[in-house]
Structure formats: structure tokens, C-alpha cells
Short mmCIF file of C-alpha atoms and ligand atoms in Angstrom, two decimals:
data_model
loop_
_atom_site.label_atom_id
_atom_site.label_comp_id
_atom_site.label_asym_id
_atom_site.label_seq_id
_atom_site.Cartn_x
_atom_site.Cartn_y
_atom_site.Cartn_z
CA MET A 20 132.44 118.98 153.25
CA ASN A 21 131.31 119.55 149.73
CA LYS A 22 127.56 118.95 149.46
CA ASN A 23 125.91 118.39 146.11
CA LYS A 24 125.26 121.87 144.75
CA MET A 25 122.14 120.89 142.86
CA TRP A 26 120.18 118.95 145.44
CA GLY A 27 122.30 118.88 148.59
CA GLY A 28 120.28 121.32 150.76
CA ARG A 29 119.11 118.78 153.31
CA PHE A 30 122.30 116.72 153.23
CA GLY A 31 125.05 116.74 155.80
CA ALA A 32 127.61 115.00 153.60
CA SER A 33 128.44 114.67 149.96
CA PRO A 34 127.92 111.38 148.14
CA SER A 35 130.65 108.80 148.55
CA GLU A 36 132.81 108.01 145.59
CA ILE A 37 130.96 104.79 144.97
CA MET A 38 127.59 106.59 145.22
CA GLN A 39 128.77 109.06 142.64
CA GLU A 40 130.06 106.35 140.39
CA ILE A 41 126.89 104.31 140.38
CA ASN A 42 124.66 107.37 140.20
CA ALA A 43 126.27 109.42 137.47
CA SER A 44 124.86 109.02 133.97
CA ILE A 45 126.57 111.93 132.24
CA GLU A 46 128.84 109.72 130.15
CA THR A 47 125.70 108.20 128.63
CA ASP A 48 123.10 110.93 128.61
CA ARG A 49 125.42 113.61 127.20
CA ARG A 50 124.36 111.97 123.97
CA PHE A 51 121.06 113.84 124.15
CA ALA A 52 122.54 117.17 125.17
CA ALA A 53 120.93 118.81 122.14
CA GLN A 54 117.50 117.46 123.06
CA ASP A 55 117.95 118.57 126.66
CA LEU A 56 118.67 122.07 125.46
CA GLU A 57 115.69 122.05 123.15
CA GLY A 58 113.44 121.01 126.04
CA SER A 59 114.88 123.72 128.30
CA ARG A 60 114.37 126.39 125.67
CA ALA A 61 110.75 125.40 125.19
CA HIS A 62 110.22 125.36 128.95
CA ALA A 63 111.95 128.72 129.56
CA ASP A 64 110.00 130.33 126.77
CA MET A 65 106.73 129.02 128.21
CA LEU A 66 107.66 130.22 131.72
CA GLY A 67 108.15 133.70 130.30
CA ALA A 68 105.00 133.64 128.16
CA THR A 69 102.77 132.54 131.04
CA GLY A 70 104.33 135.03 133.47
CA ILE A 71 105.48 132.23 135.79
CA ILE A 72 108.83 133.99 135.61
CA SER A 73 109.44 137.49 134.22
CA ARG A 74 110.10 137.96 130.50
CA GLU A 75 113.53 139.46 131.35
CA ASP A 76 114.53 136.40 133.36
CA ALA A 77 113.28 134.10 130.62
CA ASP A 78 115.28 136.02 128.03
CA GLN A 79 118.40 135.88 130.16
CA ILE A 80 117.97 132.15 130.55
CA LEU A 81 117.41 131.74 126.82
CA SER A 82 120.54 133.70 125.97
CA GLY A 83 122.52 131.58 128.44
CA LEU A 84 121.13 128.45 126.76
CA ASN A 85 122.27 129.87 123.41
CA THR A 86 125.80 130.18 124.76
CA ILE A 87 125.58 126.57 125.92
CA ALA A 88 124.41 125.56 122.45
CA SER A 89 127.51 127.10 120.95
CA GLU A 90 129.65 125.38 123.58
CA PHE A 91 128.10 122.08 122.56
CA ALA A 92 128.80 122.93 118.93
CA ASP A 93 132.46 123.84 119.38
CA GLY A 94 133.12 121.09 121.92
CA SER A 95 134.00 123.44 124.77
CA PHE A 96 131.09 122.53 127.07
CA PRO A 97 132.48 121.08 130.31
CA PHE A 98 130.70 117.76 130.97
CA ARG A 99 131.39 117.12 134.68
CA VAL A 100 130.73 113.90 136.49
CA GLU A 101 130.11 115.67 139.81
CA PHE A 102 126.93 117.06 138.27
CA GLU A 103 125.61 113.56 137.65
CA ASP A 104 123.64 113.88 134.48
CA ILE A 105 123.03 116.08 131.46
CA HIS A 106 120.20 118.00 133.13
CA LEU A 107 122.23 119.10 136.13
CA ASN A 108 125.29 119.75 133.98
CA VAL A 109 123.34 122.18 131.83
CA GLU A 110 121.80 123.92 134.82
CA ALA A 111 125.14 124.20 136.61
CA ARG A 112 126.77 125.66 133.52
CA LEU A 113 123.88 128.06 133.06
CA ARG A 114 124.43 129.35 136.59
CA GLU A 115 128.11 129.95 135.84
CA LEU A 116 127.13 131.88 132.73
CA ILE A 117 124.19 133.99 133.93
CA GLY A 118 124.22 133.77 137.73
CA PRO A 119 121.39 132.91 140.16
CA VAL A 120 118.59 133.61 137.68
CA ALA A 121 119.54 130.22 136.19
CA GLY A 122 117.80 128.71 139.22
CA ARG A 123 114.43 129.88 137.86
CA LEU A 124 114.60 127.53 134.87
CA HIS A 125 113.62 124.52 136.94
CA THR A 126 110.32 126.13 138.06
CA GLY A 127 107.39 123.75 137.48
CA ARG A 128 109.70 121.06 136.16
CA SER A 129 111.53 118.00 137.44
CA ARG A 130 114.31 115.90 136.01
CA ASN A 131 111.70 113.19 135.76
CA ASP A 132 109.59 114.90 133.12
CA GLN A 133 112.77 116.41 131.66
CA VAL A 134 114.50 113.10 131.01
CA ALA A 135 111.32 111.54 129.65
CA THR A 136 111.03 114.46 127.24
CA ASP A 137 114.68 114.41 126.17
CA PHE A 138 114.63 110.70 125.59
CA ARG A 139 111.43 110.84 123.55
CA LEU A 140 112.94 113.55 121.37
CA TRP A 141 116.09 111.47 120.86
CA VAL A 142 114.20 108.28 120.05
CA ARG A 143 111.94 110.19 117.65
CA ASP A 144 115.00 111.39 115.71
CA ALA A 145 116.40 107.86 115.79
CA ILE A 146 113.19 106.47 114.32
CA ASP A 147 113.41 109.02 111.51
CA ARG A 148 117.01 108.02 110.75
CA LEU A 149 116.15 104.33 110.81
CA ASP A 150 113.26 104.95 108.46
CA GLN A 151 115.65 106.65 106.02
CA GLY A 152 118.05 103.73 106.32
CA LEU A 153 115.28 101.22 105.66
CA ARG A 154 114.03 103.18 102.70
CA ALA A 155 117.53 103.25 101.17
CA LEU A 156 117.84 99.51 101.63
CA GLN A 157 114.45 98.96 100.01
CA SER A 158 115.56 101.05 97.04
CA ALA A 159 118.72 98.98 96.66
CA LEU A 160 116.67 95.77 96.74
CA VAL A 161 114.18 97.11 94.21
CA GLY A 162 117.15 98.04 92.00
CA GLN A 163 118.38 94.44 92.08
CA ALA A 164 114.84 93.18 91.49
CA ASP A 165 114.60 95.41 88.45
CA GLN A 166 117.86 94.02 87.04
CA ASN A 167 116.88 90.45 87.87
CA ALA A 168 113.15 90.19 87.19
CA ASP A 169 113.83 87.14 85.03
CA THR A 170 117.03 85.83 86.60
CA ILE A 171 116.26 82.26 87.56
CA MET A 172 117.46 80.78 90.83
CA PRO A 173 116.48 77.77 92.89
CA GLY A 174 113.74 78.52 95.39
CA PHE A 175 114.24 76.62 98.62
CA THR A 176 112.16 75.17 101.39
CA HIS A 177 114.08 73.42 104.17
CA LEU A 178 117.10 74.70 102.20
CA GLN A 179 116.30 71.91 99.75
CA SER A 180 115.76 72.81 96.14
CA ALA A 181 111.98 73.31 95.86
CA GLN A 182 110.84 75.19 92.75
CA PRO A 183 112.62 77.65 90.51
CA VAL A 184 111.98 81.29 91.36
CA THR A 185 113.31 84.58 90.07
CA PHE A 186 116.00 86.47 91.95
CA GLY A 187 113.94 89.63 91.57
CA HIS A 188 111.08 87.94 93.36
CA HIS A 189 113.46 86.90 96.15
CA CYS A 190 114.72 90.49 96.59
CA LEU A 191 111.16 91.81 96.71
CA ALA A 192 110.31 89.43 99.57
CA TYR A 193 112.76 91.44 101.68
CA VAL A 194 111.28 94.72 100.46
CA GLU A 195 107.98 93.57 101.98
CA MET A 196 109.64 92.70 105.29
CA PHE A 197 111.37 96.06 105.50
CA ALA A 198 108.09 97.78 104.66
CA ARG A 199 106.54 96.14 107.71
CA ASP A 200 109.54 97.26 109.79
CA ARG A 201 108.97 100.83 108.64
CA GLY A 202 105.31 100.46 109.51
CA ARG A 203 106.13 99.30 113.03
CA LEU A 204 108.53 102.19 113.57
CA ALA A 205 106.02 104.69 112.20
CA ASP A 206 103.40 103.24 114.50
CA ALA A 207 105.75 103.52 117.51
CA ARG A 208 106.53 107.11 116.52
CA LYS A 209 102.85 108.02 116.52
CA ARG A 210 102.36 106.77 120.06
CA LEU A 211 105.67 108.26 121.20
CA ASN A 212 104.79 111.73 120.01
CA GLU A 213 103.17 113.12 123.17
CA SER A 214 104.88 115.44 125.61
CA PRO A 215 105.71 114.46 129.21
CA LEU A 216 106.88 118.00 129.97
CA GLY A 217 104.86 119.64 132.74
CA ALA A 218 104.20 116.37 134.53
CA ALA A 219 107.00 117.54 136.85
CA ALA A 220 108.17 114.96 139.40
CA LEU A 221 105.03 112.81 139.17
CA ALA A 222 101.95 114.73 140.25
CA GLY A 223 101.91 117.73 137.95
CA THR A 224 102.69 121.22 139.23
CA SER A 225 100.95 124.07 141.04
CA PHE A 226 102.35 126.56 138.52
CA PRO A 227 100.06 127.50 135.61
CA VAL A 228 102.29 125.84 133.01
CA ASP A 229 101.09 125.74 129.42
CA ARG A 230 101.79 122.15 128.46
CA THR A 231 100.17 122.56 125.07
CA GLN A 232 102.62 125.33 124.21
CA THR A 233 105.70 123.31 125.15
CA ALA A 234 104.32 120.23 123.41
CA LYS A 235 103.80 122.25 120.24
CA THR A 236 107.23 123.89 120.39
CA LEU A 237 108.85 120.47 120.65
CA GLY A 238 106.83 119.03 117.77
CA PHE A 239 104.71 116.75 119.94
CA ASP A 240 101.07 116.22 119.01
CA ARG A 241 99.76 116.90 122.52
CA PRO A 242 100.73 116.71 126.21
CA MET A 243 100.49 113.28 127.82
CA ALA A 244 97.22 112.95 129.71
CA ASN A 245 98.45 111.50 133.01
CA SER A 246 101.43 112.89 134.89
CA LEU A 247 102.24 109.57 136.61
CA ASP A 248 102.24 107.81 133.27
CA ALA A 249 104.22 110.63 131.67
CA VAL A 250 107.24 110.25 133.97
CA SER A 251 107.16 106.47 134.29
CA ASP A 252 106.40 105.31 130.76
CA ARG A 253 109.20 103.82 128.68
CA ASP A 254 106.96 101.99 126.22
CA PHE A 255 108.27 104.24 123.44
CA ALA A 256 111.81 102.95 124.01
CA ILE A 257 110.67 99.35 124.24
CA GLU A 258 108.49 99.58 121.14
CA THR A 259 111.33 101.09 119.18
CA VAL A 260 113.87 98.54 120.31
CA THR A 261 111.56 95.57 119.76
CA ALA A 262 110.74 96.90 116.28
CA ALA A 263 114.52 97.19 115.81
CA ALA A 264 114.95 93.58 116.96
CA LEU A 265 112.41 92.40 114.42
CA CYS A 266 114.13 94.38 111.71
CA ALA A 267 117.51 93.01 112.77
CA MET A 268 116.07 89.51 112.47
CA HIS A 269 115.12 90.27 108.86
CA LEU A 270 118.57 91.67 108.20
CA SER A 271 120.19 88.59 109.67
CA ARG A 272 118.19 86.33 107.37
CA LEU A 273 119.33 88.29 104.36
CA ALA A 274 122.89 88.37 105.73
CA GLU A 275 122.82 84.62 106.14
CA GLU A 276 121.69 84.21 102.53
CA ILE A 277 124.52 86.43 101.34
CA VAL A 278 127.02 84.36 103.33
CA VAL A 279 125.67 81.15 101.80
CA TRP A 280 125.42 82.58 98.27
CA CYS A 281 129.03 83.83 98.44
CA SER A 282 130.41 80.40 99.27
CA ALA A 283 132.26 78.50 96.55
CA GLN A 284 129.65 75.75 96.86
CA PHE A 285 126.82 78.11 95.89
CA ASP A 286 128.67 80.87 94.05
CA PHE A 287 125.39 82.70 93.30
CA VAL A 288 126.74 86.18 94.00
CA SER A 289 129.98 87.94 94.72
CA LEU A 290 130.69 90.99 96.80
CA PRO A 291 133.20 93.58 95.64
CA ASP A 292 136.70 93.57 97.17
CA ASP A 293 135.96 96.64 99.23
CA LEU A 294 133.15 94.85 101.05
CA THR A 295 135.03 91.67 101.87
CA THR A 296 138.14 90.80 103.85
CA GLY A 297 141.05 88.45 103.39
CA SER A 298 142.54 85.82 105.64
CA SER A 299 145.94 86.31 107.23
CA ILE A 300 146.86 82.69 106.49
CA MET A 301 144.73 81.43 103.58
CA PRO A 302 145.51 83.53 100.51
CA GLN A 303 142.51 82.30 98.52
CA LYS A 304 139.93 83.58 101.00
CA ARG A 305 137.47 86.38 100.47
CA ASN A 306 135.25 86.53 103.50
CA PRO A 307 131.81 88.16 103.72
CA ASP A 308 132.58 89.66 107.15
CA ALA A 309 130.16 92.55 106.75
CA ALA A 310 127.26 90.14 106.24
CA GLU A 311 128.41 88.02 109.16
CA LEU A 312 128.57 91.08 111.41
CA VAL A 313 125.09 92.19 110.36
CA ARG A 314 123.93 88.68 111.24
CA ALA A 315 125.66 88.92 114.62
CA LYS A 316 124.44 92.37 115.61
CA THR A 317 120.96 90.91 115.93
CA GLY A 318 122.17 89.49 119.23
CA ARG A 319 122.94 92.85 120.78
CA ILE A 320 119.69 94.34 119.54
CA ASN A 321 117.67 91.46 120.99
CA GLY A 322 119.70 91.90 124.16
CA ALA A 323 118.67 95.54 124.36
CA ALA A 324 115.01 94.60 124.11
CA ILE A 325 115.36 92.04 126.89
CA ALA A 326 117.33 94.50 129.04
CA LEU A 327 114.59 97.14 128.79
CA LEU A 328 111.72 94.75 129.39
CA THR A 329 113.50 93.29 132.40
CA MET A 330 114.43 96.70 133.78
CA MET A 331 110.84 97.95 133.62
CA LYS A 332 109.24 94.79 134.93
CA GLY A 333 107.85 95.22 138.41
CA LEU A 334 108.70 98.93 138.77
CA PRO A 335 106.03 100.64 140.87
CA LEU A 336 104.71 104.01 139.71
CA ALA A 337 106.11 106.50 139.12
CA TYR A 338 109.82 107.19 138.45
CA SER A 339 112.51 104.92 139.85
CA LYS A 340 116.23 105.34 139.31
CA ASP A 341 116.24 101.95 137.63
CA MET A 342 114.97 103.84 134.62
CA GLN A 343 118.29 105.64 134.23
CA GLU A 344 119.56 102.32 132.84
CA ASP A 345 117.26 102.66 129.82
CA LYS A 346 119.56 104.71 127.60
CA GLN A 347 122.57 102.52 126.90
CA PRO A 348 120.55 99.63 125.43
CA VAL A 349 118.56 102.00 123.24
CA PHE A 350 121.64 103.84 122.00
CA ASP A 351 123.42 100.57 121.29
CA ALA A 352 120.44 99.02 119.53
CA VAL A 353 119.90 102.09 117.36
CA ASP A 354 123.62 102.42 116.53
CA SER A 355 123.86 98.74 115.68
CA LEU A 356 120.78 98.79 113.48
CA GLU A 357 121.78 101.98 111.67
CA LEU A 358 125.19 100.55 110.88
CA SER A 359 123.69 97.23 109.81
CA LEU A 360 121.27 98.97 107.46
CA THR A 361 124.05 101.01 105.90
CA ALA A 362 126.29 97.97 105.46
CA MET A 363 123.46 95.90 104.03
CA THR A 364 122.52 98.65 101.57
CA ALA A 365 126.13 98.80 100.38
CA MET A 366 126.23 95.03 99.93
CA ILE A 367 122.93 94.79 98.09
CA SER A 368 123.74 97.69 95.76
CA SER A 369 127.06 96.18 94.75
CA LEU A 370 126.13 92.50 94.66
CA GLN A 371 127.31 90.86 91.44
CA VAL A 372 124.73 88.26 90.46
CA ARG A 373 126.04 85.13 88.71
CA LYS A 374 123.03 84.45 86.56
CA ASP A 375 124.44 81.35 84.90
CA THR A 376 125.33 79.59 88.12
CA MET A 377 121.96 80.43 89.59
CA GLN A 378 120.09 79.16 86.57
CA GLN A 379 122.11 75.92 86.45
CA ALA A 380 121.48 75.35 90.13
CA ALA A 381 117.78 75.99 89.56
CA ALA A 382 117.63 73.10 87.13
CA GLN A 383 119.15 70.70 89.65
CA GLY A 384 117.27 68.76 92.28
CA PHE A 385 114.17 67.98 90.16
CA SER A 386 112.93 71.48 90.80
CA THR A 387 110.25 71.21 88.09
CA ALA A 388 108.63 68.12 89.59
CA THR A 389 105.60 70.18 90.65
CA ASP A 390 105.27 71.45 87.08
CA LEU A 391 105.26 67.86 85.90
CA ALA A 392 102.56 66.93 88.40
CA ASP A 393 100.52 70.00 87.43
CA TRP A 394 100.77 68.92 83.74
CA LEU A 395 99.35 65.50 84.65
CA VAL A 396 96.47 67.22 86.42
CA ARG A 397 95.83 69.76 83.67
CA VAL A 398 96.23 67.56 80.59
CA LEU A 399 95.44 64.02 81.79
CA LYS A 400 92.91 65.19 84.40
CA LEU A 401 94.56 63.11 87.14
CA PRO A 402 93.59 64.01 90.70
CA PHE A 403 96.54 65.97 92.17
CA ARG A 404 97.32 63.23 94.74
CA ASP A 405 97.68 60.62 91.96
CA ALA A 406 99.75 63.02 89.88
CA HIS A 407 101.99 63.61 92.89
CA HIS A 408 102.48 59.86 93.24
CA THR A 409 103.24 59.33 89.51
CA THR A 410 105.71 62.24 89.57
CA GLY A 411 107.39 60.74 92.62
CA ALA A 412 108.00 57.55 90.67
CA LEU A 413 109.50 59.55 87.78
CA VAL A 414 111.79 61.47 90.15
CA ALA A 415 112.96 58.17 91.63
CA MET A 416 113.67 56.88 88.13
CA ALA A 417 115.63 60.00 87.16
CA GLU A 418 117.58 59.88 90.40
CA LYS A 419 118.47 56.25 89.76
CA GLN A 420 119.66 57.06 86.23
CA GLY A 421 121.55 60.13 87.46
CA VAL A 422 119.67 62.51 85.12
CA GLN A 423 117.31 65.48 85.45
CA LEU A 424 113.59 65.11 84.71
CA ASP A 425 113.84 66.64 81.23
CA GLU A 426 116.59 64.14 80.38
CA LEU A 427 114.27 61.14 80.77
CA THR A 428 113.18 59.77 77.37
CA LEU A 429 109.52 59.74 76.38
CA GLU A 430 109.57 55.92 76.61
CA GLN A 431 110.87 56.12 80.15
CA LEU A 432 108.17 58.65 81.06
CA GLN A 433 105.50 56.49 79.44
CA SER A 434 106.68 53.40 81.29
CA VAL A 435 105.27 55.03 84.42
CA GLU A 436 102.22 56.76 82.85
CA SER A 437 101.41 55.64 79.34
CA ARG A 438 99.28 58.70 78.41
CA ILE A 439 102.22 61.16 78.77
CA THR A 440 103.03 62.92 75.46
CA LYS A 441 106.09 64.88 74.40
CA ASP A 442 104.19 68.09 75.20
CA ILE A 443 105.22 67.47 78.82
CA TYR A 444 108.80 68.61 78.06
CA SER A 445 107.51 72.16 77.64
CA VAL A 446 106.85 72.40 81.39
CA LEU A 447 110.09 70.77 82.51
CA SER A 448 112.35 73.73 81.77
CA VAL A 449 113.03 76.20 84.56
CA GLU A 450 112.19 79.14 82.27
CA ASN A 451 108.72 77.81 81.58
CA SER A 452 108.29 76.90 85.21
CA VAL A 453 108.82 80.46 86.47
CA LYS A 454 106.88 81.93 83.55
CA SER A 455 103.88 79.85 84.53
CA ARG A 456 103.76 81.12 88.12
CA VAL A 457 101.53 84.05 87.24
CA SER A 458 99.20 83.95 90.22
CA ALA A 459 99.03 87.20 92.21
CA GLY A 460 102.21 87.50 94.26
CA GLY A 461 103.85 84.74 92.20
CA THR A 462 107.39 84.54 90.87
CA ALA A 463 106.68 84.99 87.13
CA PRO A 464 108.83 87.75 85.62
CA GLU A 465 105.73 89.70 84.59
CA ARG A 466 104.43 89.72 88.19
CA VAL A 467 107.89 90.74 89.45
CA ARG A 468 108.01 93.64 86.99
CA GLU A 469 104.64 94.86 88.22
CA GLN A 470 105.88 94.81 91.80
CA VAL A 471 109.11 96.57 90.84
CA ALA A 472 107.04 99.33 89.24
CA PHE A 473 104.83 99.52 92.33
CA TRP A 474 107.82 99.90 94.65
CA GLN A 475 109.70 102.31 92.43
CA ASN A 476 106.68 104.54 92.62
CA ALA A 477 106.10 104.00 96.35
CA LEU A 478 109.74 104.79 97.22
CA LYS A 479 109.92 107.91 95.09
N1 LIG B 2 119.58 110.93 135.16
C1 LIG B 2 118.24 110.59 135.48
C2 LIG B 2 117.72 109.51 134.52
O1 LIG B 2 118.33 109.31 133.53
C3 LIG B 2 117.36 111.80 135.40
C4 LIG B 2 116.16 111.73 136.30
C5 LIG B 2 116.57 111.79 137.72
N2 LIG B 2 115.44 111.80 138.55
C6 LIG B 2 115.51 111.56 139.88
N3 LIG B 2 114.39 111.54 140.52
N4 LIG B 2 116.65 111.35 140.48
O2 LIG B 2 116.73 108.84 134.76
#
């Protein structure tokens, strides 16, 4: 009979195979081995400093933890499933290295505050990496905006040609979205950055632990105020993953646009060979798989958010083992988003923009009809509704003749509204259309250049 060495004191039998299988989390939580070690070092140091254990014992523990750190580094640390999780694996190894004094490390601590601490540290690092990834993507988009401040493309609503816009303006729309994503992650990080350590199992501890010291050592702003909340809160994981889901949604919109733009029917952009794939049967194909996969990964990230929300729903205070299921979705969501950001940055940086095709497409579909209506309002002083109606009649005429608005003759234009003069042609070109959209936040090249300068400075 081989009782669990870490918690088996009151047990008559060891866990069954199935118990061990469902209970063990080491294959997942070994991923935050480094954070677990960091937390243990801070705790051991504090135990020594407060005299809860002797300085000699603390130093022995710390030197054992150093050995474990080097075992992590050179890959020799034995991760063993019989020790369930990362916390017990580290403690068991520590005992092998330094003997029974290892047992003093867990004074005034529980795996409940330990895992909450480790996970917060891991998620905090993840947020910092995601922020870097988002920043790099923003820089790539600003680079394209800079190159394409006056590249004209069709602007769409309902995916119908609406009004001409500039490609730079289009890129900068995504820069704004990713700025909000960074804001949400930064906001989550602020709330995350409090230390659960010292909450122990749920009620706090009778030992005079210095929670402010451990919080400070671990880079937290302060200890969490309520021990029950400290061990049972997973808001930080949910906030991060839902922010990731929102970001993934933005990425999937951009990915979708790249897929559409790359098609022969649009042909607005092309991706370099090294970011596309071929077909095993159709030799002509060059598929935007990377964009499609970015679009698809949104599903797993949304799934992670739903998994966490569902897992936490209805859990009574404080810790329940349900919460051990929180790591996989977070790891998967973060991995998926990091990879998506990297792939998207590569695609945006290397996108070849077909300016001519874009400009030609912008002139199709009567995209300057609003400019025509605005001219009627400005010059002939028509109420906008009447101008809209008159323009509609002209569009119908052009459509019937199979020509664009600027290909209608003056006589044809005057047959609908006799006061139209040839000056109207000046607003029917796509160049003049975008140039005229100078309102704040508008698509005019001069507004785009201002925003490019703003972002170049902000991303420095
Ligand atoms: N492996 C556990 C987890 O990930 C650590 C906490 C275990 N706590 C407990 N009371 N059994 O949640």
C-alpha cells in the first residue's frame, strides 16, 4: 500500500488509477514551473525574514530551489504524475535534494493560494507578450498606411461599393481596434496585479506572514484584501481570455479581408510566396492559408472564454477542484492569439498592394454618387433629400447606358436637372472624392498622413 506521500497521512489506501488520471494536472501546469519556483522563493525568503522558520532553513530551501531552477533549465527535472501537480512535484523534488527541511516550505501556505499566484504570474507575462505582439502589428499597419495614404480603394458597406476611401485609412481603422485591445489587456493587467499569496487554503493563516513583502518580491502592487476571494477568483483569466476573444475577432475581420482581397476577382493585394500555399491538384492556386487559419483560430479563443465562464459559474466559495480546469483554455487561447498576431504581422508587412486595380475598382459601382448629391446641395442649394433623389435618377440612367457617372454627357445630366453645369465633373473623380473627405477622422490623404504621424510617434 503506497499512500500519497504529500497528503496521504489520514488515508488507508492510495488513489486508484482512474483517480490519479483525473486528478493529475502536471502535464498542463508544468508550463508554469518557473512561476511556481518564483512564488516559492518569495515565500521561503519571507518565512526566513519574519522568523517563521529559521534563516538557515530558509537558506537551505532557497539553495534547493536554485538546484531545481537549474534542473528546469537543463531539462533534467523529473516531472512525475504520481505527484499530481507542479506544486507537489517541486516540493517532492526539494525533499529529495535537501531532506526533511523541505517540509517547512509549505508553512503558512496552501496549494490554493500557490496556484492562484502562479497562474496570475503566468497570465501577467502572457499579457505583456500579447501587448508586444499587438504593438508590432500596429507598427506594420501604420507602415502600410504611410505607404498608402493616397492609394484609392473602394470603401464598402454591405460589401457593396459605397464611397472611395484610401487604403491607408482602411489600415488605420485596424490600428484603432488593436489599440482598444491593448487597452483592455492593460486594464486586465492592472486588476490582476494583486497577490493571493498568504491567503493560504481560504481563511488566511495563523503564522505572521508578511504578505506585503511577498507581493512586492513578485512584482504585485499589493496583497489581495480578502483571502476567500484570493483563492477563488479567476476573473483575471476570464478578463484576459475575453479580451483575447475580442482581439481575435478583429484579427478575423482583417484575415477575411485579406482572403477576399487576394482572390482573382478582387486582386487588390498579393501575399508573397512564403506566406501562401499551393494546391496538390490545381497548379494555378496560391492560397492564403495563413489568413484563413487566423480567421479560424477565433473559434478556439471564443471557446476558451466560454469554457472558463461555464467552469466558474455556480462554484461556491472558495476553492473547488473544478478550477484546475482553468489552465488549458487559457494556455490555448494565449498560444493561438500570439501565433495569430505574429502571422498577421508577417502578412501585413509583406502585403503587395495593387494600386491600379484598387483605384479602378473604386471608380466602379457609382461610388461618387454621394459626391454628386453633395454638389447639388452645395452649388444648386437643393435640400439633401431632393439631391439624393435626383442623383438616384442619374445613377439609374448611367446603369441603363452601361457607363459610370462621369461618362454621362452634360446633356444627359441636364435632362434630369437642368441647372447642372460642367463643374460637376470635378467631383465625380475618385481622387477628388477622397480629397474632399477632410472632416476629422475622414479618409482624405491629408487626414491619413496626420494619423500616420500620430501613430508613428505613439508607437515609438
Ligand atoms: N493543481 C491544483 C489546481 O490547479 C492546485 C490546487 C490544489 N488544491 C486543492 N485543494 N486540492 O487547481
